[in-house]
XYZ file of C-alpha atoms in Angstrom:
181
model
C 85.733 117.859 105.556
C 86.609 114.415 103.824
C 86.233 111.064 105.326
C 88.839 108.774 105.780
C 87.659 107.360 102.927
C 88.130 109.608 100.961
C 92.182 110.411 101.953
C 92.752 107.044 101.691
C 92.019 107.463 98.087
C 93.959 110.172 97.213
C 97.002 108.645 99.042
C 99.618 108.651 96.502
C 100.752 105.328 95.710
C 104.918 106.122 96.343
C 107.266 107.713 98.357
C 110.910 108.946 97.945
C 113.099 110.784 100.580
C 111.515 108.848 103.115
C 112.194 107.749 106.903
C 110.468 106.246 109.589
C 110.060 107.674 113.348
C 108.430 105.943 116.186
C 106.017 107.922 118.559
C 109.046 109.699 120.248
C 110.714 111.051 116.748
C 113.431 108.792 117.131
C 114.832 107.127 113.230
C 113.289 103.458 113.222
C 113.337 100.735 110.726
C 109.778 100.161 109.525
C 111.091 96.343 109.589
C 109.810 96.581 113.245
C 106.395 96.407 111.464
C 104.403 93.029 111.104
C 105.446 91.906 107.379
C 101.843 90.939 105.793
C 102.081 87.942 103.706
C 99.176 87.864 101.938
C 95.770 90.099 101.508
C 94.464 88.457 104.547
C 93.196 90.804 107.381
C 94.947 88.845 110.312
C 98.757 90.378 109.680
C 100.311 89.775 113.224
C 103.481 87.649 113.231
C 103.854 88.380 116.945
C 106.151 91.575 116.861
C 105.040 93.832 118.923
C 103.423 96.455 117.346
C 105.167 99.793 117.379
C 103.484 103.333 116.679
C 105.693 103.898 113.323
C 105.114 107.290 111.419
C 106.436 107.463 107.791
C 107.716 111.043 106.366
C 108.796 111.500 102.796
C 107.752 113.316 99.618
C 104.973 112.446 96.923
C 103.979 114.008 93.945
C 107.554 113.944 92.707
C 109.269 116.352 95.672
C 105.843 118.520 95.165
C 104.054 117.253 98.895
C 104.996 116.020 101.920
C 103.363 113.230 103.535
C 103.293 112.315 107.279
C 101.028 108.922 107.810
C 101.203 106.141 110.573
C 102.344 102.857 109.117
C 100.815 99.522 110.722
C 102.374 97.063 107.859
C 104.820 96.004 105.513
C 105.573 93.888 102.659
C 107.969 93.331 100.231
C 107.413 91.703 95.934
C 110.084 89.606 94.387
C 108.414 89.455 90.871
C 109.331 92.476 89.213
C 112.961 93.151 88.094
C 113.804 94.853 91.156
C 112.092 94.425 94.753
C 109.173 96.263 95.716
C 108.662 97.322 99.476
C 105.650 98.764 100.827
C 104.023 99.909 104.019
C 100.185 100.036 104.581
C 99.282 103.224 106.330
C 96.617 103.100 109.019
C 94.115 103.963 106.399
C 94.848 100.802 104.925
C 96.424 101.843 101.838
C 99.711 100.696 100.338
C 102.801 102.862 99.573
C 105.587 102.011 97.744
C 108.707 102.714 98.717
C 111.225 104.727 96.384
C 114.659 105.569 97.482
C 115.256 106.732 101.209
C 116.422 109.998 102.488
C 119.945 109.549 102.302
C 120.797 109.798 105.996
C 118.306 106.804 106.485
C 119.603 103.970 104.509
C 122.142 103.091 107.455
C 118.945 102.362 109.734
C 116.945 100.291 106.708
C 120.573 98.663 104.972
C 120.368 95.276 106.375
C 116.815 94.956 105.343
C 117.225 95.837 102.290
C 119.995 94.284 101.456
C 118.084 91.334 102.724
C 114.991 91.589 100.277
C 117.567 92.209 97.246
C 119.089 88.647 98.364
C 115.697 87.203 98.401
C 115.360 88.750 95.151
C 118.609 87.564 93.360
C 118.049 83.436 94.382
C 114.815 84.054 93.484
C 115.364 85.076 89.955
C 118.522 83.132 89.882
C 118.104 80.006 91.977
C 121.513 78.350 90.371
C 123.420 81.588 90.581
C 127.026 80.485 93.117
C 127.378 82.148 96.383
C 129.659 84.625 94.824
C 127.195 85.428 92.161
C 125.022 86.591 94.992
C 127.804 88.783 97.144
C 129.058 90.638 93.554
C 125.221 91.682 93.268
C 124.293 92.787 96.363
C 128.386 94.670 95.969
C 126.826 96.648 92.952
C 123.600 96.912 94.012
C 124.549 98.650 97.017
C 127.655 100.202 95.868
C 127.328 103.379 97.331
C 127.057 102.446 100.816
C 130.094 102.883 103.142
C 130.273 99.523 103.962
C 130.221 96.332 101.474
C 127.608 93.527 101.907
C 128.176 90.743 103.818
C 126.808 87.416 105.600
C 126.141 89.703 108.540
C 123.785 92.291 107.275
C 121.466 89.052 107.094
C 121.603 87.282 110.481
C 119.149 89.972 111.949
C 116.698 89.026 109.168
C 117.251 84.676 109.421
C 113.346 84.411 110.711
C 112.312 86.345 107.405
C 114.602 84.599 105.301
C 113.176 81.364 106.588
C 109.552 82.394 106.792
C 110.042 83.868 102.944
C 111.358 80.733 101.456
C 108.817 78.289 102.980
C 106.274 80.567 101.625
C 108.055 81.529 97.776
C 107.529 78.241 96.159
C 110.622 79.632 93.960
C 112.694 80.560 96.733
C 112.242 76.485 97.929
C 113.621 75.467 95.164
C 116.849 77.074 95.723
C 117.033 75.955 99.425
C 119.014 73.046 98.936
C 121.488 75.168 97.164
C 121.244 77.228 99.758
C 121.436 74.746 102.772
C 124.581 72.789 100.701
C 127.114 75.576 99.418
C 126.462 78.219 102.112
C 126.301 81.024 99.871
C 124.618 83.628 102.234
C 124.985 82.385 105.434
């Protein structure tokens, strides 16, 4: 039998066709997680922690994968958003593109790291820079982006530009023309 060790090493590093379920099966954003900052052990932003399960497939559609989730995080630096969820193993999956009948539950948070993206890559970019790419980006959602898919997110938004030095930088912008809120 392998350790724990061991599974957390052959955890596969992605996941596509994924949801979340809390203890009772029930669809749940995995933004009810504690977002981890930084590599530091202590993680706890004072949410309370919820037992979070996350299903999806690995190996390109070849396994499924069933793994409690204790974490999250998201990484502006690449040229599109990373999100990721630490499993209780404490290993770090990437997430790919939900099942389909799960991006209503996860929309507003992702629309809200994909904002956090965009000023960060583009901190003079207007307001209406901003709404057309969130519009394309999520395109194929019923309902268009808008200020309000962000309100539920303000503490992140807040507690992600003190900490993005490039994010800061923009926050004047931000505070003066409006632009997302």
């Amino acid at each position: 039998m392998a350790s724990s060790d061991d599974e957390a090493d052959t955890l596969p590093e992605s996941v596509s066709t994924y949801h979340f379920a809390d203890d009772k099966d029930e669809p749940i954003s995995f933004s009810l997680l504690p977002i981890r900052w930084s590599e530091s052990r202590n993680f706890d932003d004072g949410k309370k922690i919820h037992m979070i399960f996350l299903k999806g497939s690995v190996d390109n559609g070849l396994r499924t994968i069933y793994k409690q989730v204790i974490a999250w995080k998201f990484d502006l630096s690449n040229t599109t958003p990373q999100i990721s969820v630490l499993t209780k193993e404490k290993c770090w999956m990437e997430l790919g593109k939900p099942r389909k009948s799960y991006e209503i539950i996860i929309r507003t948070v992702l629309i809200t790291v994909h904002c956090l993206h965009f000023a960060r890559r583009n901190p003079e970019a207007s307001g209406k820079s901003v709404w057309d790419y969130l519009s394309k980006t999520f395109s194929l959602y019923e309902h268009r982006p808008s200020q309000n898919d962000l309100v539920d997110h303000l503490d992140l938004i807040g507690e992600a530009v003190r900490r993005e030095n490039s994010l800061a930088k923009c926050k004047d912008d931000l505070d003066n023309s409006k632009p997302f809120l």
